[in-house]
Amino acid sequence: MLNIGKIRADKLDYLLNSVAQGAEDYYSGSGEAPGYWCGTGAALLGLSGEVSAEELHRLLAGQHPATGDVLRSTDAKIPGFDLTFRAPKSVAVLWGLGTDEVRITIRECHDAAVAEALAHMEQTACHVRRGHAGAIREPGGGFVAAAYRHRTSRAGDPLLHTHLACGNLTRGPDGRWTAIVHPELYREARAAGSIYQAALRRYLTAALGVDWSEITNGYADIEGIDDDLLELFSKRRAEIEAEMEARGEHSASAAQAATLATRRPKPGHREAAEWSAEAADYGVAPAGVTTLQDRWATEAAEAGYTLDEAAILHRAELQTVDAEDTRKLIAHLLGPSGLTKMKAAFRRKDVVIAICQALPPASLSTAEIEALVDRVLSEGAVIPLDVGRAGMDPAAWYSTDALLAMEASIIAGARTRAEAGVAKVPEATVAAVSAGRNLSGEQGVMVNRLCGSGAGVEVVVGRAGSGKTYALGVCREAWQRSDVPVLGTALSARARGNLQAESGIESVTVRSVVSRIQRGTELPQGTVLVVDEAGMVGTRDLAALAGAVERAGGKLVLVGDYRQLSEIEAGGTFRALAKDERAITLLENRRQSDESEREALSELRHGDPTRYLTWARERDRIVLAENQDAVIDLMANAWWEGAEADTPPLVLAYRRADVRALNAACRERMRAAGRLGEEELAVGTKPKRGREDRRRTYSVGDRIVITAPINQPGLKVDNGTLGTVVVVDLAAGSLSMITDEGELLTLPRACLAA
């Protein structure tokens, strides 16, 4: 992993004070090894070997560390950055409990992996600004960094990691030393972290023969080390997670805040009695233990754990990646499930991350990975995009020809079918249906256009509350009076249900329509297909829908607002269509009667939440709670009040962990009221450390949603299908549900555990 932070005075003191004053300090654990110079920029300045405190201070002041000569303007707001590379916990535990030979090998592998990741950062994230207002970006001459290798966490557990104190300066092509374009450091952090992890895995497998767990988000653990042993030596992580749990916070910034709030001074140079008192406070240093390794071994033994090196080492070899493997990998990366699955465009860093994730855990070297990245980007199927930003490489963003062709085809189809003459309703019929419906001027234009233009593709852009769905109900009646078949679709089952309930248009999910199309079932001739919340539908699904409508000689009506929730999968097509001058626009908010609320919501729609939050707070629309548990109780209670009246409100959460907690709280209330059956079907196994817990428990009465399409012999279920559990079969590990459409489905254990 790689974390990046700005160096302030306290960070500088931490790095300098942590250095041991002698060998005794180091081996007793009350100090760390001195820093050493690294980076191409350091070599340009003739720096090598050990870093002194004075030299580090000079570097961060923009001076030559050895001479004190000014290199960079001294008024830089950010003196430097701390790039911290952390080995996986399993590597740290093997290093902490292993033999001297194993520890030396792990340390050397870690140092080599850090060096390769730093070299990657120098190639991708070391730039300077030149020209008027810094509009031109040019490559820098590398980083000037001091590396401090540390062995412990602040809780005294084994945690092998290196802090790179990187000065905010580099040499430009013109020979001048100036500040780094530092946003690029953060942009490239995950890719550099993936390079470090991949290099570390390869080095350790080659040197020690260790095997690895499945790679998740670029991270893997050594196989053969008990998860409970890893948890034993993860006290610092437990402290941070407990603090975040108490605060009810889960974001990256919240993690940083929790880290600071729970931070204690790391042991530095001190008397033995003072160290013992702090060690006892951490609960990790039994009396009489004099070295870090002895203390860790004693702690593990007292907890009932030993490290069996024979079961961990020499069990695996480096894995080869042949030409066929490479071909399949590239095909996957450039296919619909690869780099453009979730985003329409990608950068070089995304290719690095994807390759490190997809490769066998211990296979290609860093140089081979970089070469493979270059090969992917040079494929004919990869199209460079001109982002048109000053100082940016026009080839910095890429997409695939297949995805761009789909988008172009949809847009071209909307233009060429403008005069298709489909789904036209006589004006008299439209007028008769509209009479007495209290349509606004905007809604009237929408109804007349959709029913009278004859265009094969129509786009309706309307802000929330503008009455789009109500107007669609008028269109539906007009089309049906003229014998035009109408079908509605939306991405989620809930949105599909709302469309059907509010407009009267028979509706199914987008996945259902696309699945039928892929199975060869075409739409009835002349069908009007209404896609609600079209701004959330990805380009590939839109292309499938547009193609099916065109083959049926029908009309595609895309309804949504690109300023609300965006596509879950790669998209952007609806936004492009919505900006066409022919798009129908509804701006009047007819849902909220309070003018001040309408104005506040308008600003929220355009990206500024300040006014709406102020408006809501002044009217007690925002409910605050002391911590996460209190928030969950409030939400679950509000849900249950509605559920008792058979009108449960919608409960939303951003993180899956919060969704699970809310589901559990709501189920507790259902069980207490006797709404759930006594028997519980448990599915899933305890996950490995660091993996998401996907275990689930089902009872009769539970409301469930299918989160992935099921396509098995005799069982075809669409993603987003909602239903109620009516039977749980503990012996077979299956359940039966009644869908909201009234269909009885039996789901086998394999489907529940997927």
JSON list of N, CA and C in Angstrom, two decimals, residues 548-598:
[
{"chain": "A", "resi": 548, "resn": "ALA", "atom": "N", "xyz": [-32.47, -2.54, -30.52]},
{"chain": "A", "resi": 548, "resn": "ALA", "atom": "CA", "xyz": [-33.71, -3.31, -30.54]},
{"chain": "A", "resi": 548, "resn": "ALA", "atom": "C", "xyz": [-34.90, -2.45, -30.98]},
{"chain": "A", "resi": 549, "resn": "VAL", "atom": "N", "xyz": [-34.94, -1.21, -30.51]},
{"chain": "A", "resi": 549, "resn": "VAL", "atom": "CA", "xyz": [-36.04, -0.32, -30.90]},
{"chain": "A", "resi": 549, "resn": "VAL", "atom": "C", "xyz": [-35.97, -0.02, -32.40]},
{"chain": "A", "resi": 550, "resn": "GLU", "atom": "N", "xyz": [-34.78, 0.21, -32.90]},
{"chain": "A", "resi": 550, "resn": "GLU", "atom": "CA", "xyz": [-34.65, 0.52, -34.33]},
{"chain": "A", "resi": 550, "resn": "GLU", "atom": "C", "xyz": [-35.07, -0.68, -35.19]},
{"chain": "A", "resi": 551, "resn": "ARG", "atom": "N", "xyz": [-34.68, -1.89, -34.77]},
{"chain": "A", "resi": 551, "resn": "ARG", "atom": "CA", "xyz": [-35.08, -3.08, -35.52]},
{"chain": "A", "resi": 551, "resn": "ARG", "atom": "C", "xyz": [-36.59, -3.26, -35.50]},
{"chain": "A", "resi": 552, "resn": "ALA", "atom": "N", "xyz": [-37.22, -2.83, -34.42]},
{"chain": "A", "resi": 552, "resn": "ALA", "atom": "CA", "xyz": [-38.68, -2.97, -34.30]},
{"chain": "A", "resi": 552, "resn": "ALA", "atom": "C", "xyz": [-39.41, -1.81, -34.97]},
{"chain": "A", "resi": 553, "resn": "GLY", "atom": "N", "xyz": [-38.67, -0.85, -35.52]},
{"chain": "A", "resi": 553, "resn": "GLY", "atom": "CA", "xyz": [-39.31, 0.31, -36.13]},
{"chain": "A", "resi": 553, "resn": "GLY", "atom": "C", "xyz": [-40.08, 1.12, -35.11]},
{"chain": "A", "resi": 554, "resn": "GLY", "atom": "N", "xyz": [-39.54, 1.17, -33.87]},
{"chain": "A", "resi": 554, "resn": "GLY", "atom": "CA", "xyz": [-40.25, 1.85, -32.80]},
{"chain": "A", "resi": 554, "resn": "GLY", "atom": "C", "xyz": [-39.60, 3.16, -32.40]},
{"chain": "A", "resi": 555, "resn": "LYS", "atom": "N", "xyz": [-39.94, 3.60, -31.20]},
{"chain": "A", "resi": 555, "resn": "LYS", "atom": "CA", "xyz": [-39.50, 4.90, -30.70]},
{"chain": "A", "resi": 555, "resn": "LYS", "atom": "C", "xyz": [-38.82, 4.69, -29.34]},
{"chain": "A", "resi": 556, "resn": "LEU", "atom": "N", "xyz": [-37.64, 5.25, -29.18]},
{"chain": "A", "resi": 556, "resn": "LEU", "atom": "CA", "xyz": [-36.90, 5.21, -27.93]},
{"chain": "A", "resi": 556, "resn": "LEU", "atom": "C", "xyz": [-37.04, 6.56, -27.23]},
{"chain": "A", "resi": 557, "resn": "VAL", "atom": "N", "xyz": [-37.59, 6.55, -26.03]},
{"chain": "A", "resi": 557, "resn": "VAL", "atom": "CA", "xyz": [-37.76, 7.78, -25.26]},
{"chain": "A", "resi": 557, "resn": "VAL", "atom": "C", "xyz": [-36.86, 7.69, -24.03]},
{"chain": "A", "resi": 558, "resn": "LEU", "atom": "N", "xyz": [-35.85, 8.54, -23.98]},
{"chain": "A", "resi": 558, "resn": "LEU", "atom": "CA", "xyz": [-34.90, 8.55, -22.87]},
{"chain": "A", "resi": 558, "resn": "LEU", "atom": "C", "xyz": [-35.26, 9.71, -21.95]},
{"chain": "A", "resi": 559, "resn": "VAL", "atom": "N", "xyz": [-35.55, 9.39, -20.70]},
{"chain": "A", "resi": 559, "resn": "VAL", "atom": "CA", "xyz": [-36.02, 10.39, -19.73]},
{"chain": "A", "resi": 559, "resn": "VAL", "atom": "C", "xyz": [-35.08, 10.39, -18.53]},
{"chain": "A", "resi": 560, "resn": "GLY", "atom": "N", "xyz": [-34.62, 11.55, -18.14]},
{"chain": "A", "resi": 560, "resn": "GLY", "atom": "CA", "xyz": [-33.75, 11.60, -16.98]},
{"chain": "A", "resi": 560, "resn": "GLY", "atom": "C", "xyz": [-33.17, 12.98, -16.75]},
{"chain": "A", "resi": 561, "resn": "ASP", "atom": "N", "xyz": [-32.11, 13.01, -15.93]},
{"chain": "A", "resi": 561, "resn": "ASP", "atom": "CA", "xyz": [-31.43, 14.26, -15.60]},
{"chain": "A", "resi": 561, "resn": "ASP", "atom": "C", "xyz": [-29.97, 13.94, -15.35]},
{"chain": "A", "resi": 562, "resn": "TYR", "atom": "N", "xyz": [-29.10, 14.36, -16.25]},
{"chain": "A", "resi": 562, "resn": "TYR", "atom": "CA", "xyz": [-27.68, 14.03, -16.12]},
{"chain": "A", "resi": 562, "resn": "TYR", "atom": "C", "xyz": [-27.01, 14.75, -14.95]},
{"chain": "A", "resi": 563, "resn": "ARG", "atom": "N", "xyz": [-27.73, 15.67, -14.32]},
{"chain": "A", "resi": 563, "resn": "ARG", "atom": "CA", "xyz": [-27.17, 16.35, -13.15]},
{"chain": "A", "resi": 563, "resn": "ARG", "atom": "C", "xyz": [-27.50, 15.62, -11.85]},
{"chain": "A", "resi": 564, "resn": "GLN", "atom": "N", "xyz": [-28.23, 14.52, -11.94]},
{"chain": "A", "resi": 564, "resn": "GLN", "atom": "CA", "xyz": [-28.50, 13.73, -10.75]},
{"chain": "A", "resi": 564, "resn": "GLN", "atom": "C", "xyz": [-27.54, 12.55, -10.73]},
{"chain": "A", "resi": 565, "resn": "LEU", "atom": "N", "xyz": [-27.97, 11.40, -10.26]},
{"chain": "A", "resi": 565, "resn": "LEU", "atom": "CA", "xyz": [-27.07, 10.25, -10.17]},
{"chain": "A", "resi": 565, "resn": "LEU", "atom": "C", "xyz": [-26.57, 9.86, -11.55]},
{"chain": "A", "resi": 566, "resn": "SER", "atom": "N", "xyz": [-25.26, 9.57, -11.64]},
{"chain": "A", "resi": 566, "resn": "SER", "atom": "CA", "xyz": [-24.66, 9.21, -12.92]},
{"chain": "A", "resi": 566, "resn": "SER", "atom": "C", "xyz": [-24.73, 7.71, -13.15]},
{"chain": "A", "resi": 567, "resn": "GLU", "atom": "N", "xyz": [-24.22, 7.29, -14.29]},
{"chain": "A", "resi": 567, "resn": "GLU", "atom": "CA", "xyz": [-24.24, 5.88, -14.66]},
{"chain": "A", "resi": 567, "resn": "GLU", "atom": "C", "xyz": [-23.41, 5.05, -13.68]},
{"chain": "A", "resi": 568, "resn": "ILE", "atom": "N", "xyz": [-23.89, 3.84, -13.41]},
{"chain": "A", "resi": 568, "resn": "ILE", "atom": "CA", "xyz": [-23.13, 2.91, -12.59]},
{"chain": "A", "resi": 568, "resn": "ILE", "atom": "C", "xyz": [-22.03, 2.29, -13.44]},
{"chain": "A", "resi": 569, "resn": "GLU", "atom": "N", "xyz": [-22.35, 1.93, -14.67]},
{"chain": "A", "resi": 569, "resn": "GLU", "atom": "CA", "xyz": [-21.36, 1.40, -15.60]},
{"chain": "A", "resi": 569, "resn": "GLU", "atom": "C", "xyz": [-20.96, 2.51, -16.57]},
{"chain": "A", "resi": 570, "resn": "ALA", "atom": "N", "xyz": [-19.98, 2.19, -17.43]},
{"chain": "A", "resi": 570, "resn": "ALA", "atom": "CA", "xyz": [-19.44, 3.20, -18.35]},
{"chain": "A", "resi": 570, "resn": "ALA", "atom": "C", "xyz": [-20.55, 3.88, -19.12]},
{"chain": "A", "resi": 571, "resn": "GLY", "atom": "N", "xyz": [-20.56, 5.21, -19.07]},
{"chain": "A", "resi": 571, "resn": "GLY", "atom": "CA", "xyz": [-21.64, 5.95, -19.72]},
{"chain": "A", "resi": 571, "resn": "GLY", "atom": "C", "xyz": [-21.20, 7.28, -20.25]},
{"chain": "A", "resi": 572, "resn": "GLY", "atom": "N", "xyz": [-22.13, 8.23, -20.22]},
{"chain": "A", "resi": 572, "resn": "GLY", "atom": "CA", "xyz": [-21.88, 9.56, -20.76]},
{"chain": "A", "resi": 572, "resn": "GLY", "atom": "C", "xyz": [-22.71, 9.84, -22.00]},
{"chain": "A", "resi": 573, "resn": "THR", "atom": "N", "xyz": [-23.34, 8.81, -22.56]},
{"chain": "A", "resi": 573, "resn": "THR", "atom": "CA", "xyz": [-24.11, 8.98, -23.80]},
{"chain": "A", "resi": 573, "resn": "THR", "atom": "C", "xyz": [-25.35, 9.82, -23.58]},
{"chain": "A", "resi": 574, "resn": "PHE", "atom": "N", "xyz": [-26.06, 9.58, -22.48]},
{"chain": "A", "resi": 574, "resn": "PHE", "atom": "CA", "xyz": [-27.28, 10.37, -22.23]},
{"chain": "A", "resi": 574, "resn": "PHE", "atom": "C", "xyz": [-26.93, 11.85, -22.10]},
{"chain": "A", "resi": 575, "resn": "ARG", "atom": "N", "xyz": [-25.85, 12.15, -21.41]},
{"chain": "A", "resi": 575, "resn": "ARG", "atom": "CA", "xyz": [-25.43, 13.55, -21.27]},
{"chain": "A", "resi": 575, "resn": "ARG", "atom": "C", "xyz": [-25.18, 14.17, -22.65]},
{"chain": "A", "resi": 576, "resn": "ALA", "atom": "N", "xyz": [-24.51, 13.42, -23.53]},
{"chain": "A", "resi": 576, "resn": "ALA", "atom": "CA", "xyz": [-24.24, 13.94, -24.88]},
{"chain": "A", "resi": 576, "resn": "ALA", "atom": "C", "xyz": [-25.54, 14.19, -25.64]},
{"chain": "A", "resi": 577, "resn": "LEU", "atom": "N", "xyz": [-26.48, 13.26, -25.55]},
{"chain": "A", "resi": 577, "resn": "LEU", "atom": "CA", "xyz": [-27.77, 13.44, -26.22]},
{"chain": "A", "resi": 577, "resn": "LEU", "atom": "C", "xyz": [-28.57, 14.59, -25.62]},
{"chain": "A", "resi": 578, "resn": "ALA", "atom": "N", "xyz": [-28.47, 14.74, -24.29]},
{"chain": "A", "resi": 578, "resn": "ALA", "atom": "CA", "xyz": [-29.25, 15.77, -23.61]},
{"chain": "A", "resi": 578, "resn": "ALA", "atom": "C", "xyz": [-28.81, 17.17, -23.97]},
{"chain": "A", "resi": 579, "resn": "LYS", "atom": "N", "xyz": [-27.56, 17.32, -24.41]},
{"chain": "A", "resi": 579, "resn": "LYS", "atom": "CA", "xyz": [-27.06, 18.65, -24.76]},
{"chain": "A", "resi": 579, "resn": "LYS", "atom": "C", "xyz": [-27.39, 19.04, -26.19]},
{"chain": "A", "resi": 580, "resn": "ASP", "atom": "N", "xyz": [-28.04, 18.13, -26.93]},
{"chain": "A", "resi": 580, "resn": "ASP", "atom": "CA", "xyz": [-28.49, 18.45, -28.28]},
{"chain": "A", "resi": 580, "resn": "ASP", "atom": "C", "xyz": [-29.65, 19.44, -28.19]},
{"chain": "A", "resi": 581, "resn": "GLU", "atom": "N", "xyz": [-29.71, 20.38, -29.11]},
{"chain": "A", "resi": 581, "resn": "GLU", "atom": "CA", "xyz": [-30.76, 21.41, -29.07]},
{"chain": "A", "resi": 581, "resn": "GLU", "atom": "C", "xyz": [-32.15, 20.84, -29.25]},
{"chain": "A", "resi": 582, "resn": "ARG", "atom": "N", "xyz": [-32.25, 19.62, -29.76]},
{"chain": "A", "resi": 582, "resn": "ARG", "atom": "CA", "xyz": [-33.57, 19.02, -29.96]},
{"chain": "A", "resi": 582, "resn": "ARG", "atom": "C", "xyz": [-34.12, 18.36, -28.70]},
{"chain": "A", "resi": 583, "resn": "ALA", "atom": "N", "xyz": [-33.31, 18.26, -27.64]},
{"chain": "A", "resi": 583, "resn": "ALA", "atom": "CA", "xyz": [-33.77, 17.64, -26.40]},
{"chain": "A", "resi": 583, "resn": "ALA", "atom": "C", "xyz": [-34.91, 18.45, -25.78]},
{"chain": "A", "resi": 584, "resn": "ILE", "atom": "N", "xyz": [-35.87, 17.75, -25.20]},
{"chain": "A", "resi": 584, "resn": "ILE", "atom": "CA", "xyz": [-37.00, 18.38, -24.52]},
{"chain": "A", "resi": 584, "resn": "ILE", "atom": "C", "xyz": [-36.57, 18.67, -23.08]},
{"chain": "A", "resi": 585, "resn": "THR", "atom": "N", "xyz": [-36.78, 19.89, -22.62]},
{"chain": "A", "resi": 585, "resn": "THR", "atom": "CA", "xyz": [-36.31, 20.28, -21.30]},
{"chain": "A", "resi": 585, "resn": "THR", "atom": "C", "xyz": [-37.46, 20.74, -20.41]},
{"chain": "A", "resi": 586, "resn": "LEU", "atom": "N", "xyz": [-37.48, 20.22, -19.18]},
{"chain": "A", "resi": 586, "resn": "LEU", "atom": "CA", "xyz": [-38.45, 20.64, -18.17]},
{"chain": "A", "resi": 586, "resn": "LEU", "atom": "C", "xyz": [-37.68, 21.22, -16.99]},
{"chain": "A", "resi": 587, "resn": "LEU", "atom": "N", "xyz": [-37.88, 22.49, -16.73]},
{"chain": "A", "resi": 587, "resn": "LEU", "atom": "CA", "xyz": [-37.13, 23.18, -15.68]},
{"chain": "A", "resi": 587, "resn": "LEU", "atom": "C", "xyz": [-37.98, 23.53, -14.47]},
{"chain": "A", "resi": 588, "resn": "GLU", "atom": "N", "xyz": [-39.30, 23.60, -14.63]},
{"chain": "A", "resi": 588, "resn": "GLU", "atom": "CA", "xyz": [-40.17, 24.04, -13.54]},
{"chain": "A", "resi": 588, "resn": "GLU", "atom": "C", "xyz": [-40.36, 22.92, -12.51]},
{"chain": "A", "resi": 589, "resn": "ASN", "atom": "N", "xyz": [-40.07, 23.23, -11.27]},
{"chain": "A", "resi": 589, "resn": "ASN", "atom": "CA", "xyz": [-40.26, 22.27, -10.18]},
{"chain": "A", "resi": 589, "resn": "ASN", "atom": "C", "xyz": [-41.70, 22.36, -9.69]},
{"chain": "A", "resi": 590, "resn": "ARG", "atom": "N", "xyz": [-42.49, 21.34, -9.96]},
{"chain": "A", "resi": 590, "resn": "ARG", "atom": "CA", "xyz": [-43.91, 21.33, -9.57]},
{"chain": "A", "resi": 590, "resn": "ARG", "atom": "C", "xyz": [-44.15, 20.52, -8.30]},
{"chain": "A", "resi": 591, "resn": "ARG", "atom": "N", "xyz": [-43.10, 19.91, -7.77]},
{"chain": "A", "resi": 591, "resn": "ARG", "atom": "CA", "xyz": [-43.27, 19.05, -6.60]},
{"chain": "A", "resi": 591, "resn": "ARG", "atom": "C", "xyz": [-43.25, 19.86, -5.31]},
{"chain": "A", "resi": 592, "resn": "GLN", "atom": "N", "xyz": [-42.27, 20.76, -5.16]},
{"chain": "A", "resi": 592, "resn": "GLN", "atom": "CA", "xyz": [-42.15, 21.57, -3.94]},
{"chain": "A", "resi": 592, "resn": "GLN", "atom": "C", "xyz": [-42.93, 22.88, -4.10]},
{"chain": "A", "resi": 593, "resn": "SER", "atom": "N", "xyz": [-43.75, 23.20, -3.12]},
{"chain": "A", "resi": 593, "resn": "SER", "atom": "CA", "xyz": [-44.54, 24.43, -3.18]},
{"chain": "A", "resi": 593, "resn": "SER", "atom": "C", "xyz": [-43.79, 25.63, -2.62]},
{"chain": "A", "resi": 594, "resn": "ASP", "atom": "N", "xyz": [-42.81, 25.37, -1.75]},
{"chain": "A", "resi": 594, "resn": "ASP", "atom": "CA", "xyz": [-42.04, 26.45, -1.13]},
{"chain": "A", "resi": 594, "resn": "ASP", "atom": "C", "xyz": [-41.02, 26.98, -2.12]},
{"chain": "A", "resi": 595, "resn": "GLU", "atom": "N", "xyz": [-41.12, 28.25, -2.47]},
{"chain": "A", "resi": 595, "resn": "GLU", "atom": "CA", "xyz": [-40.21, 28.83, -3.46]},
{"chain": "A", "resi": 595, "resn": "GLU", "atom": "C", "xyz": [-38.76, 28.78, -3.00]},
{"chain": "A", "resi": 596, "resn": "SER", "atom": "N", "xyz": [-38.53, 29.00, -1.69]},
{"chain": "A", "resi": 596, "resn": "SER", "atom": "CA", "xyz": [-37.15, 28.96, -1.19]},
{"chain": "A", "resi": 596, "resn": "SER", "atom": "C", "xyz": [-36.58, 27.55, -1.31]},
{"chain": "A", "resi": 597, "resn": "GLU", "atom": "N", "xyz": [-37.39, 26.54, -1.11]},
{"chain": "A", "resi": 597, "resn": "GLU", "atom": "CA", "xyz": [-36.92, 25.16, -1.26]},
{"chain": "A", "resi": 597, "resn": "GLU", "atom": "C", "xyz": [-36.60, 24.86, -2.73]},
{"chain": "A", "resi": 598, "resn": "ARG", "atom": "N", "xyz": [-37.44, 25.33, -3.63]},
{"chain": "A", "resi": 598, "resn": "ARG", "atom": "CA", "xyz": [-37.19, 25.11, -5.05]},
{"chain": "A", "resi": 598, "resn": "ARG", "atom": "C", "xyz": [-35.86, 25.75, -5.47]}
]
